[in-house]
Coordinates of C-alpha atoms and ligand atoms in Angstrom, one line a residue:
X29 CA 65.6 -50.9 -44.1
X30 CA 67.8 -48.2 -44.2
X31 CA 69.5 -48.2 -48.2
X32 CA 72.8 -46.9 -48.9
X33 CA 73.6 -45.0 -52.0
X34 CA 74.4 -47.5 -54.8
X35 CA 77.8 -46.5 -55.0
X36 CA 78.8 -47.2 -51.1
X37 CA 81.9 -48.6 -50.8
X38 CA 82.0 -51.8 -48.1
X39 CA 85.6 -52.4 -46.8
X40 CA 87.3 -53.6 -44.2
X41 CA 90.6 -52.1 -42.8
X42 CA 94.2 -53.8 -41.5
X43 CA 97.4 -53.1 -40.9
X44 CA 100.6 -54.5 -41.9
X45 CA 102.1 -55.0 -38.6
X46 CA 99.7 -55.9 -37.0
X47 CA 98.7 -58.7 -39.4
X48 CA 101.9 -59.8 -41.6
X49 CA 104.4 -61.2 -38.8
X50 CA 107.4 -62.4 -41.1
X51 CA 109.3 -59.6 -39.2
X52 CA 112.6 -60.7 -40.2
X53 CA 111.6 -62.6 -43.2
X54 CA 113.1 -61.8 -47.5
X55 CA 114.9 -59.2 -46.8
X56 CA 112.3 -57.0 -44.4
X57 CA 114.0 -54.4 -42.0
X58 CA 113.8 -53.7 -39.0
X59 CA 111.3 -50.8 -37.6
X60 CA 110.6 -49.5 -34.6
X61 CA 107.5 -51.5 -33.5
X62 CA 109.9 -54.7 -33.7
X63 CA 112.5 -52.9 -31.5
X64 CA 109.6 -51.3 -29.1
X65 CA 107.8 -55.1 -28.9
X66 CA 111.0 -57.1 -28.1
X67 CA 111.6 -54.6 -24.9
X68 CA 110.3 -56.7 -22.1
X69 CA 107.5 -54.8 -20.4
X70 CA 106.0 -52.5 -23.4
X71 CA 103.6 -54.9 -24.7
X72 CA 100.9 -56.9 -22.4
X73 CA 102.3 -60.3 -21.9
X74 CA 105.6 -59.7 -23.7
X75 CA 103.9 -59.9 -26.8
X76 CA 105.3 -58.6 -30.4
X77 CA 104.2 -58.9 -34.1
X78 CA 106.7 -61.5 -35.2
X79 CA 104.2 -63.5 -36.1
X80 CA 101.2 -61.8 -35.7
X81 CA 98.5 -63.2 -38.2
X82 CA 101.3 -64.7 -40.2
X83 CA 99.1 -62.8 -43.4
X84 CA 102.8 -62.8 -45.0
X85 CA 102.1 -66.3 -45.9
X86 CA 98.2 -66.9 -45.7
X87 CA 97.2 -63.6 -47.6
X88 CA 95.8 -65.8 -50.6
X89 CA 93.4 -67.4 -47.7
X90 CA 92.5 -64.0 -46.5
X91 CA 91.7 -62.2 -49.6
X92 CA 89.3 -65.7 -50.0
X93 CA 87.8 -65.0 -46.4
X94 CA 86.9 -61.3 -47.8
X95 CA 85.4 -62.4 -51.5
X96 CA 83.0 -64.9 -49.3
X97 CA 82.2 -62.2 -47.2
X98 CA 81.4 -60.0 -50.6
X99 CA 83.4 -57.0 -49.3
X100 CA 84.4 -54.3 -52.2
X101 CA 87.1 -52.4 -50.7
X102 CA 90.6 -53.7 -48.7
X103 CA 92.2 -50.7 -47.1
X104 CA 95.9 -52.0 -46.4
X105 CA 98.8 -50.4 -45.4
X106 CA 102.5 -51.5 -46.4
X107 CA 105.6 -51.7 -44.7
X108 CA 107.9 -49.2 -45.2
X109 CA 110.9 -51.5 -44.1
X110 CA 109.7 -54.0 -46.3
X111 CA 109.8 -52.1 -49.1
X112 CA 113.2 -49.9 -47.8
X113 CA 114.8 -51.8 -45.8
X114 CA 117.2 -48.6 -44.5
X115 CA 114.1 -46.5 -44.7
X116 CA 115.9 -44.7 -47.7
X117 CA 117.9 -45.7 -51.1
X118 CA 118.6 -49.8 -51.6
X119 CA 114.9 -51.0 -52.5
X120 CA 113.9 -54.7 -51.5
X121 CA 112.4 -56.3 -54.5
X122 CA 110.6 -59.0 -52.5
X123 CA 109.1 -56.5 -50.6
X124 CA 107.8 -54.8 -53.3
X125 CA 106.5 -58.6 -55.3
X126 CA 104.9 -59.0 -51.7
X127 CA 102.4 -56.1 -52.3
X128 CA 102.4 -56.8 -55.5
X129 CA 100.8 -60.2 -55.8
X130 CA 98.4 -59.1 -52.9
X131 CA 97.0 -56.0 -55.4
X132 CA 96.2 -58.1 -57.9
X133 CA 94.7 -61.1 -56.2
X134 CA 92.0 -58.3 -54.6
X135 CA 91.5 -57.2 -57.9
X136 CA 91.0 -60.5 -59.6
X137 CA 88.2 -61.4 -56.4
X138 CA 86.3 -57.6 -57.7
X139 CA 88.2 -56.2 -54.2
X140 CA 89.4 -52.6 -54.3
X141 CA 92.8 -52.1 -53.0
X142 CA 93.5 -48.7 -50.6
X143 CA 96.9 -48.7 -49.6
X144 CA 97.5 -46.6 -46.4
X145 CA 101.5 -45.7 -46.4
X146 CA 102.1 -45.4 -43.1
X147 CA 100.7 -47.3 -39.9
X148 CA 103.3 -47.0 -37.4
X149 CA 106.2 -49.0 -38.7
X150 CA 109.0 -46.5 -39.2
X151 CA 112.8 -48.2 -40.3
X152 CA 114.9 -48.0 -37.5
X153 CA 117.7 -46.6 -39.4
X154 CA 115.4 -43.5 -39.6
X155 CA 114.5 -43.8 -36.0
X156 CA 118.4 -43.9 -35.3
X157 CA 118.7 -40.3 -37.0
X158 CA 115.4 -38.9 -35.2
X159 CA 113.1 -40.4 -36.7
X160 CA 109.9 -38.3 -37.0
X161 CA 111.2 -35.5 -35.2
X162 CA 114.1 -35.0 -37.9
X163 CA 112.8 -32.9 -41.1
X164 CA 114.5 -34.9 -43.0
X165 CA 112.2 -37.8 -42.6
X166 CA 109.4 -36.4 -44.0
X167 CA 111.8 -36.0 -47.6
X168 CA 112.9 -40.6 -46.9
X169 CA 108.5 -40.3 -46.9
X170 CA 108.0 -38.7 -49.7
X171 CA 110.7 -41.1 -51.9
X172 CA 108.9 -44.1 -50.2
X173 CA 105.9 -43.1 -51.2
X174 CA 107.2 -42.2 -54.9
X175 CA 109.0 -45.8 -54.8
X176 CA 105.7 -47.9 -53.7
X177 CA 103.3 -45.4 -55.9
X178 CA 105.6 -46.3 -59.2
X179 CA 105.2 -49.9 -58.9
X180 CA 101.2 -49.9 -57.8
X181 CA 99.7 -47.1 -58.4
X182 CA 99.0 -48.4 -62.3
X183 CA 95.9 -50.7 -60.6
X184 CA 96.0 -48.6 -56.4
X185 CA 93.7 -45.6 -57.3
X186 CA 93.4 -44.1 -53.8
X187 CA 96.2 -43.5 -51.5
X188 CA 96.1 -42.6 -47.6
X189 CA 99.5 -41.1 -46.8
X190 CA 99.2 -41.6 -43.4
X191 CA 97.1 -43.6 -40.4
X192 CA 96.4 -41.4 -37.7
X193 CA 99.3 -39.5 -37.6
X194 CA 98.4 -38.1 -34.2
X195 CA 98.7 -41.4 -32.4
X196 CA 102.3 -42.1 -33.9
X197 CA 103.4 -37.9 -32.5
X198 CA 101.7 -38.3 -29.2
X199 CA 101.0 -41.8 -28.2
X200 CA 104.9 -42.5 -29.5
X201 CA 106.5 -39.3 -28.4
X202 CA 104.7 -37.6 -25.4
X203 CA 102.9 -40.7 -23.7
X204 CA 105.2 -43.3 -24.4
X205 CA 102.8 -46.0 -24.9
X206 CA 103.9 -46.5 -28.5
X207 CA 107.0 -47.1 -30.3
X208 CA 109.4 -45.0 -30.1
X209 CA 108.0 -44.8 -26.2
X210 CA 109.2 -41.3 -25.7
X211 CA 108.2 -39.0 -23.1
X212 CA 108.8 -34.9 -24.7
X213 CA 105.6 -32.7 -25.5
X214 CA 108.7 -31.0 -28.0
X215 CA 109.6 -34.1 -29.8
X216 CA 105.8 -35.2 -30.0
X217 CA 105.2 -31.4 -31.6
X218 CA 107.6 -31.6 -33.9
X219 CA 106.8 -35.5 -34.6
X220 CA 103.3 -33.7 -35.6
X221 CA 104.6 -31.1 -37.7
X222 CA 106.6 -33.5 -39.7
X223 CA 104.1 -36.4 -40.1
X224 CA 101.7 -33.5 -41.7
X225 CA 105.0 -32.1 -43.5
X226 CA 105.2 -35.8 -44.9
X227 CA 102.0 -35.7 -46.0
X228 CA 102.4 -33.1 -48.3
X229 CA 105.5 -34.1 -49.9
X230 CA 104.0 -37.9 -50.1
X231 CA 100.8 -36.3 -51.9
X232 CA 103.4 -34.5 -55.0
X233 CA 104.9 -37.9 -54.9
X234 CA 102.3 -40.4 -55.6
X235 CA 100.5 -37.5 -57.7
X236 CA 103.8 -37.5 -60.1
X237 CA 104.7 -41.3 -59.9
X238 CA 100.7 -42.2 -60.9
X239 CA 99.3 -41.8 -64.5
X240 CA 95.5 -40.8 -64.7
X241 CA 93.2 -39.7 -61.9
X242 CA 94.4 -40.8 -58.0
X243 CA 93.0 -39.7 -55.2
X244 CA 95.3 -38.8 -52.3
X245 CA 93.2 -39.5 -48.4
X246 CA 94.7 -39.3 -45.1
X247 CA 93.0 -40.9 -42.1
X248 CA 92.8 -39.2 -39.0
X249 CA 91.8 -40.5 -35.1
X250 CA 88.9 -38.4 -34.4
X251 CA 86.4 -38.2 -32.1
X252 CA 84.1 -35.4 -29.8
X253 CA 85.1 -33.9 -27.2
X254 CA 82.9 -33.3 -24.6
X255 CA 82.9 -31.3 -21.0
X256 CA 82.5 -33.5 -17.7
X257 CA 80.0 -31.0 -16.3
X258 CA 78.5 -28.1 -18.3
X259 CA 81.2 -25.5 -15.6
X260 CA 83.2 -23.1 -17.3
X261 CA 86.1 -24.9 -16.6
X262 CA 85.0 -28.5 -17.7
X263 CA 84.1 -26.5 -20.9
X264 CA 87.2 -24.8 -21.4
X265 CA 89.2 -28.3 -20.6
X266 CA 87.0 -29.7 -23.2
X267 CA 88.4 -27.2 -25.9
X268 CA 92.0 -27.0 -25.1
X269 CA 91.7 -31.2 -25.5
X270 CA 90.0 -30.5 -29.1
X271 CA 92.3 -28.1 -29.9
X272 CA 95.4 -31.0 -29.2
X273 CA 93.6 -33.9 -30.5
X274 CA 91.4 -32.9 -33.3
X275 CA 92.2 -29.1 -34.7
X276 CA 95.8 -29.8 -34.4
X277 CA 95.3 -32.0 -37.5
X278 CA 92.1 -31.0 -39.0
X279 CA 93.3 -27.1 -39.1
X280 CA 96.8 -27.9 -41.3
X281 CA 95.3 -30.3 -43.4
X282 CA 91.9 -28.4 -44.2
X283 CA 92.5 -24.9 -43.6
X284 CA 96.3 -24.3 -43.9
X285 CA 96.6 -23.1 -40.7
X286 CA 97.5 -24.8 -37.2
X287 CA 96.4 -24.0 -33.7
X288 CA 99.6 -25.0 -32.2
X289 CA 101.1 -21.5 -32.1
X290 CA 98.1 -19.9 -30.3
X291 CA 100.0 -21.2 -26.5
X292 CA 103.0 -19.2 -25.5
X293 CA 104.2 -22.3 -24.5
X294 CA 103.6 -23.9 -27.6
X295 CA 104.8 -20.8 -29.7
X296 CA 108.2 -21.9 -28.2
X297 CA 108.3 -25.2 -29.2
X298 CA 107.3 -24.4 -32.4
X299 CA 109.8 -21.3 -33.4
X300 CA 111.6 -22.7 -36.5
X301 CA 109.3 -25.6 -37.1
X302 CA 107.1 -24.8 -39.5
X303 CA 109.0 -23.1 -42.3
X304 CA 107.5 -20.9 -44.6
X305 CA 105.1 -22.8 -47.3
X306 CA 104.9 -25.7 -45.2
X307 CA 101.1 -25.6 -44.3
X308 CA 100.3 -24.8 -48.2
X309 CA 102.5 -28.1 -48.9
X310 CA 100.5 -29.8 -45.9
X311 CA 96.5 -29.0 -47.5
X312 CA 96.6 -31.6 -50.2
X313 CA 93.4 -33.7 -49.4
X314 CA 90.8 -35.4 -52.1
X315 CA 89.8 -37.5 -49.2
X316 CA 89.5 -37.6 -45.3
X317 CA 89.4 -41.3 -43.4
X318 CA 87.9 -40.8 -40.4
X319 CA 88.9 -43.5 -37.7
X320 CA 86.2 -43.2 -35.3
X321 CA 85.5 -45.4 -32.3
X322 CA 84.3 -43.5 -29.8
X323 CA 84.0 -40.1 -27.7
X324 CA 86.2 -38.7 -25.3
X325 CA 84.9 -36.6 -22.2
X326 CA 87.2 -34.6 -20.2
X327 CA 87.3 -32.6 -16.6
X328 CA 89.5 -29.9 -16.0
X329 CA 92.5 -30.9 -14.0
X330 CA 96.4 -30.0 -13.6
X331 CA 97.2 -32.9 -14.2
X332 CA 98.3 -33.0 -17.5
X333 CA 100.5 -30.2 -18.9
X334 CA 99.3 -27.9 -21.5
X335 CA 95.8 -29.5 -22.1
X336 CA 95.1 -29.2 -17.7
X337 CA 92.6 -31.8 -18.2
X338 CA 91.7 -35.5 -17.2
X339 CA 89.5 -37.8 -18.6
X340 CA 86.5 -39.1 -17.1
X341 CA 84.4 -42.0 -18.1
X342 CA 80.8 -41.2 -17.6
X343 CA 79.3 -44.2 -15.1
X344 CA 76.2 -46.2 -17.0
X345 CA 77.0 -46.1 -20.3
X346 CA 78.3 -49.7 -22.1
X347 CA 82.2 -50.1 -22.0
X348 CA 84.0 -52.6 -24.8
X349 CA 87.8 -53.6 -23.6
X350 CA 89.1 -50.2 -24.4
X351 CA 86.5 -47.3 -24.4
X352 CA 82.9 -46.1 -24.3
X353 CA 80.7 -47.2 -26.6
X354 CA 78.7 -44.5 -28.4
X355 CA 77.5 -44.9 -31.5
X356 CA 75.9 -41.1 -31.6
X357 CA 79.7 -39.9 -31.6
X358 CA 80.0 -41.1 -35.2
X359 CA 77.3 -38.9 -36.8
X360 CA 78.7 -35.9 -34.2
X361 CA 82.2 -36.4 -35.8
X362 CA 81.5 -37.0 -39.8
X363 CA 79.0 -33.5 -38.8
X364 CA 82.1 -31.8 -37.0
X365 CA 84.3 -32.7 -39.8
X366 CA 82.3 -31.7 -42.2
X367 CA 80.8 -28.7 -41.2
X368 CA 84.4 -27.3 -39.8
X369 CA 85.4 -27.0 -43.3
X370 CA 83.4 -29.0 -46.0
X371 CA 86.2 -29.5 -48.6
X372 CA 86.5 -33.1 -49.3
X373 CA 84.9 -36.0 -49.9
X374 CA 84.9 -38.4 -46.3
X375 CA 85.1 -42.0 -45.2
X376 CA 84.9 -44.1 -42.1
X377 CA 88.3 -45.7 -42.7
X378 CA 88.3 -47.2 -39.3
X379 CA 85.3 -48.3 -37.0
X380 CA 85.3 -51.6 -34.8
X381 CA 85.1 -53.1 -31.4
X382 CA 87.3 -55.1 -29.0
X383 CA 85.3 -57.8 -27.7
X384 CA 87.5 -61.2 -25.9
X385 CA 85.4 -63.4 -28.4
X386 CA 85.8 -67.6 -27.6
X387 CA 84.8 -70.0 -29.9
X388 CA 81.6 -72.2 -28.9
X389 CA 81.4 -76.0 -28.8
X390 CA 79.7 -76.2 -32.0
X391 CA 82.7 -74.3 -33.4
X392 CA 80.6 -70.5 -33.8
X393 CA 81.5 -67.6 -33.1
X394 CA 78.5 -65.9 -31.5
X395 CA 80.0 -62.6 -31.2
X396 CA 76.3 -60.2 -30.7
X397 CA 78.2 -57.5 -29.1
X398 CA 79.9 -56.9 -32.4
X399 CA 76.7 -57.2 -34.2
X400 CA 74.7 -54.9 -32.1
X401 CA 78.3 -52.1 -32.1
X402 CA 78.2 -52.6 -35.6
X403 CA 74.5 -52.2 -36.6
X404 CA 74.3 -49.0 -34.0
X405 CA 77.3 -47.7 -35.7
X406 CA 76.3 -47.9 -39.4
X407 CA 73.0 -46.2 -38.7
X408 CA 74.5 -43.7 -37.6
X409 CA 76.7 -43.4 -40.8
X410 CA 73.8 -43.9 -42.5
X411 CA 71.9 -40.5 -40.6
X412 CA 74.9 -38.5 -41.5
X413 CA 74.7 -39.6 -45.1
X414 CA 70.7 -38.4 -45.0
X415 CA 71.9 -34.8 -43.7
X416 CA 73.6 -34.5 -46.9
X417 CA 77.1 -35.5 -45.5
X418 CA 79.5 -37.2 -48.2
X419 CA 80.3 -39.8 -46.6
X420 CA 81.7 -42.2 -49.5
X421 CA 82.7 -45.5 -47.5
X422 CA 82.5 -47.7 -44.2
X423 CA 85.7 -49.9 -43.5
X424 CA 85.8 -52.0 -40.2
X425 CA 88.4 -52.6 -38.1
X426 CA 89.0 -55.3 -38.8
X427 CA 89.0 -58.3 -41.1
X428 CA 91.5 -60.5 -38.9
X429 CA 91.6 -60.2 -34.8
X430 CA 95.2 -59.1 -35.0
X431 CA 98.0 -57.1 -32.8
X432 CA 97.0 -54.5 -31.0
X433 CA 100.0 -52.5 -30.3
X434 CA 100.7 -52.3 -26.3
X435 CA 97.7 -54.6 -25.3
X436 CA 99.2 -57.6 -27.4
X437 CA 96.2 -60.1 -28.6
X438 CA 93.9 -59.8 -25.9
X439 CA 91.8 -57.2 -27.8
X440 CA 89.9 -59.4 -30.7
X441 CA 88.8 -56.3 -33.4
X442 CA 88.2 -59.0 -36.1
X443 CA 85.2 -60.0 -38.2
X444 CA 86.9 -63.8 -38.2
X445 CA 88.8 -65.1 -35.4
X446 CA 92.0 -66.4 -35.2
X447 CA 93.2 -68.8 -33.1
X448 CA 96.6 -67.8 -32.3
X449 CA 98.1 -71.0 -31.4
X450 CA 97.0 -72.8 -34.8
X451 CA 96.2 -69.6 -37.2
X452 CA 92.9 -71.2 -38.2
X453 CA 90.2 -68.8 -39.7
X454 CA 86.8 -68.7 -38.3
X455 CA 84.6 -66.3 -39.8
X456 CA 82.2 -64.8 -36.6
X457 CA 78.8 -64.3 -36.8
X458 CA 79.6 -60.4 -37.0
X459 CA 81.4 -61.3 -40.8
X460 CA 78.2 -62.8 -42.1
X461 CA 75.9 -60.3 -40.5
X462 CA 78.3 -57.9 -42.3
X463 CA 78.1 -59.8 -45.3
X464 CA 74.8 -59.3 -46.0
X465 CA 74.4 -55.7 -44.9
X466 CA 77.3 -55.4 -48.2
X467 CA 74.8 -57.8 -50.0
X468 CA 71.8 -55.9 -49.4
X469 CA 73.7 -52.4 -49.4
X470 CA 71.2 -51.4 -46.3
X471 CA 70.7 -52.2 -42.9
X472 CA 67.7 -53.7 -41.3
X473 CA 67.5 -51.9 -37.7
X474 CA 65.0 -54.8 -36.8
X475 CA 67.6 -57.6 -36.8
Ligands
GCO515 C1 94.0 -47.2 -34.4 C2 94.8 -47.9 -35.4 C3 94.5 -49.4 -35.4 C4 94.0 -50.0 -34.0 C5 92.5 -49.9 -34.0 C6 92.0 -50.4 -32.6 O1 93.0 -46.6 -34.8 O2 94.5 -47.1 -33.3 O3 94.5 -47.5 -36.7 O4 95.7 -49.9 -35.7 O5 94.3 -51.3 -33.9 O6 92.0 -48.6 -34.1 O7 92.5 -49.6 -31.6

């Protein structure tokens, strides 16, 4: 048996569009994910979160499904245009009741609530003026944050600012997979620099609008790098692609620093951005989520600008429905993150596998890949923990199979299914195996 430390925190982690639906319902605004979703041809199948889960009206039933399944942590995030329907000024008191009644249910079934602030779903007014690659976005953060922090943060103890800030800068604004689907390595720079900026001024926020000791997190995509081939040139690829994907965050929010003005190509797009005291503002951590889900090898190539590298994925190894699966990678990353600059206290905010789970005749879900991904996974959260790494937490992704962003509903993530015609709940035989890895607080590698 492999025993966590008595204090481990067992969570599991959602999202509020990808879960909530009620898009246009008691007053919510509009953000960009609804405007992105309803353009035909940027989600698989046409498909949006209008409806999603349709947790807006069945959170009572879901924070039942996770007392049965004896978790101790819920890490949420709210929507800022349910909360601000503009994105700034006139505040949506049903928005606010919304959250409200969900905190205190968790608490009432022993669940700790961890909101996350921001998972994607910018207003659209805000997008209208910029959105994240307007300064002044970061400020309509920060008062969102002091709005939602005055009304829950008397029972929310911990607050992530942010949800992998990188995807929303690069997936939204350089790849264009993700709202806003722009295609502009300047706007997806300064989308960076501004979703850190946020960060900061979020953190001074909450910290003001909270009485007694809060703890403010961020959670961050992260994940190793590694070289195609052991050449000097796969090598170098490899770095350049750590540099963009993992130092560009890890170095502002740990160090004060940022790597993105070592490029001269980079040093142009970045004259004027970051103002002076910005990347003091910017390293205000207690706690680092770490999303992690797999690794990421790369080969050198001109194919991509700046980075000149492609990614490969190494033949023979086990694929889920979107990447590698590696479980190793997780005990290389909490070690990276650690060991790059061993500040503050870390937890797997996000770890989780999409699996096209059916539901068998006697009504099971018999999902063993999830099991196995799961059980690999947590040793190796576990091995960390024994080389002395603080590693305070595990949350999966996820409770509910829900949205997932441009591949619609295809990709099931969750510990109970949901059958998206009829929004019935079956918990999968991954939630009870989960269930009583929380009970026992340890994991038996023989089952
Ligand atoms: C992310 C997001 C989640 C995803 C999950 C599966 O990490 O991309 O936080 O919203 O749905 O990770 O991709």
């Amino acid at each position: 048996m492999l025993s966590f430390p008595k204090d481990f925190i067992w969570g599991v982690a959602a999202s509020a569009y990808q879960i909530e639906g009620a898009w246009n319902e008691d007053g919510r605004g509009t953000s960009i994910w609804d405007t992105f979703s309803h353009i035909p041809g940027k989600v698989l199948n046409n498909e949006n979160g209008d409806v999603a889960a349709d947790h807006y009206h069945r959170w009572k039933e879901d924070v039942a499904l996770m007392s049965e399944l004896g978790v101790k942590a819920y890490r949420f995030s709210t929507a800022w245009p349910r909360i601000l329907p503009e994105g700034v000024e006139r505040v949506n008191p049903k928005g606010l009741d919304f959250y409200d009644r969900l905190v205190d249910e968790l608490l009432r079934r022993g669940i700790e609530p961890y909101i996350c602030l921001f998972h994607w779903d910018l207003p659209q007014p805000l997008q209208d003026q910029g959105g994240w690659t307007n300064r002044e976005t970061a400020s309509h953060f920060a008062e969102y944050a002091r709005v939602t922090a005055e009304r829950l943060g008397d029972r929310v103890k911990t607050w992530f600012t942010h949800n992998e800030p990188w995807v929303a800068a690069f997936v939204g604004h350089l790849f264009g997979e993700h709202a806003p689907g722009q295609k502009d390595l300047g706007a997806a720079i300064k989308a960076m620099h501004h979703l850190l900026l946020s960060h900061g001024l979020a953190a001074e926020a909450i910290r003001a609008a909270v009485k007694g000791p809060v703890q403010i997190g961020i959670t961050l995509n992260l994940n190793p790098v590694h070289p195609a081939t052991n050449s000097k040139k796969d090598r170098e690829a490899a770095e350049r692609v750590d540099l963009f994907m993992n130092r560009i965050v890890l170095d502002p929010l740990l160090k004060g620093t940022t790597p993105i003005q070592d490029s001269a190509l980079t040093k142009i797009l970045t004259a004027r951005l970051i103002q002076d005291g910005d990347l003091q503002k910017i390293r205000q951590l207690d706690l680092l989520g770490v999303n992690y889900y797999s690794r990421t090898v790369m080969k050198h190539s001109n194919s991509l600008p700046v980075v000149n590298a492609e990614q490969v994925h190494p033949v023979g190894n086990e694929y889920s429905g979107m990447w590698e699966i590696y479980p190793e990678g997780m005990h290389e990353t909490l070690k990276m993150v650690w060991e790059y600059h061993p500040t503050c206290e870390l937890m797997v905010t996000e770890n989780g596998i999409p699996v096209p789970d059916g539901v068998d005749f006697d009504g099971r879900v018999r999902d063993e890949r999830r099991i196995r991904y799961l059980r690999d996974h947590i040793a190796q959260v576990h091995r960390a923990i024994e080389d002395g790494i603080p590693v305070k937490g595990y949350f999966h992704w996820s409770l509910l199979d829900n949205f997932e962003w441009a591949l619609g509903y295809g990709q099931r993530f969750g510990l109970v299914h949901v059958d998206w015609k009829t929004q019935k709940r079956i918990t999968k035989d991954s939630g009870r195996w989960f269930a009583k890895v929380i009970q026992e607080n340890g994991l038996d590698i023989s089952r």
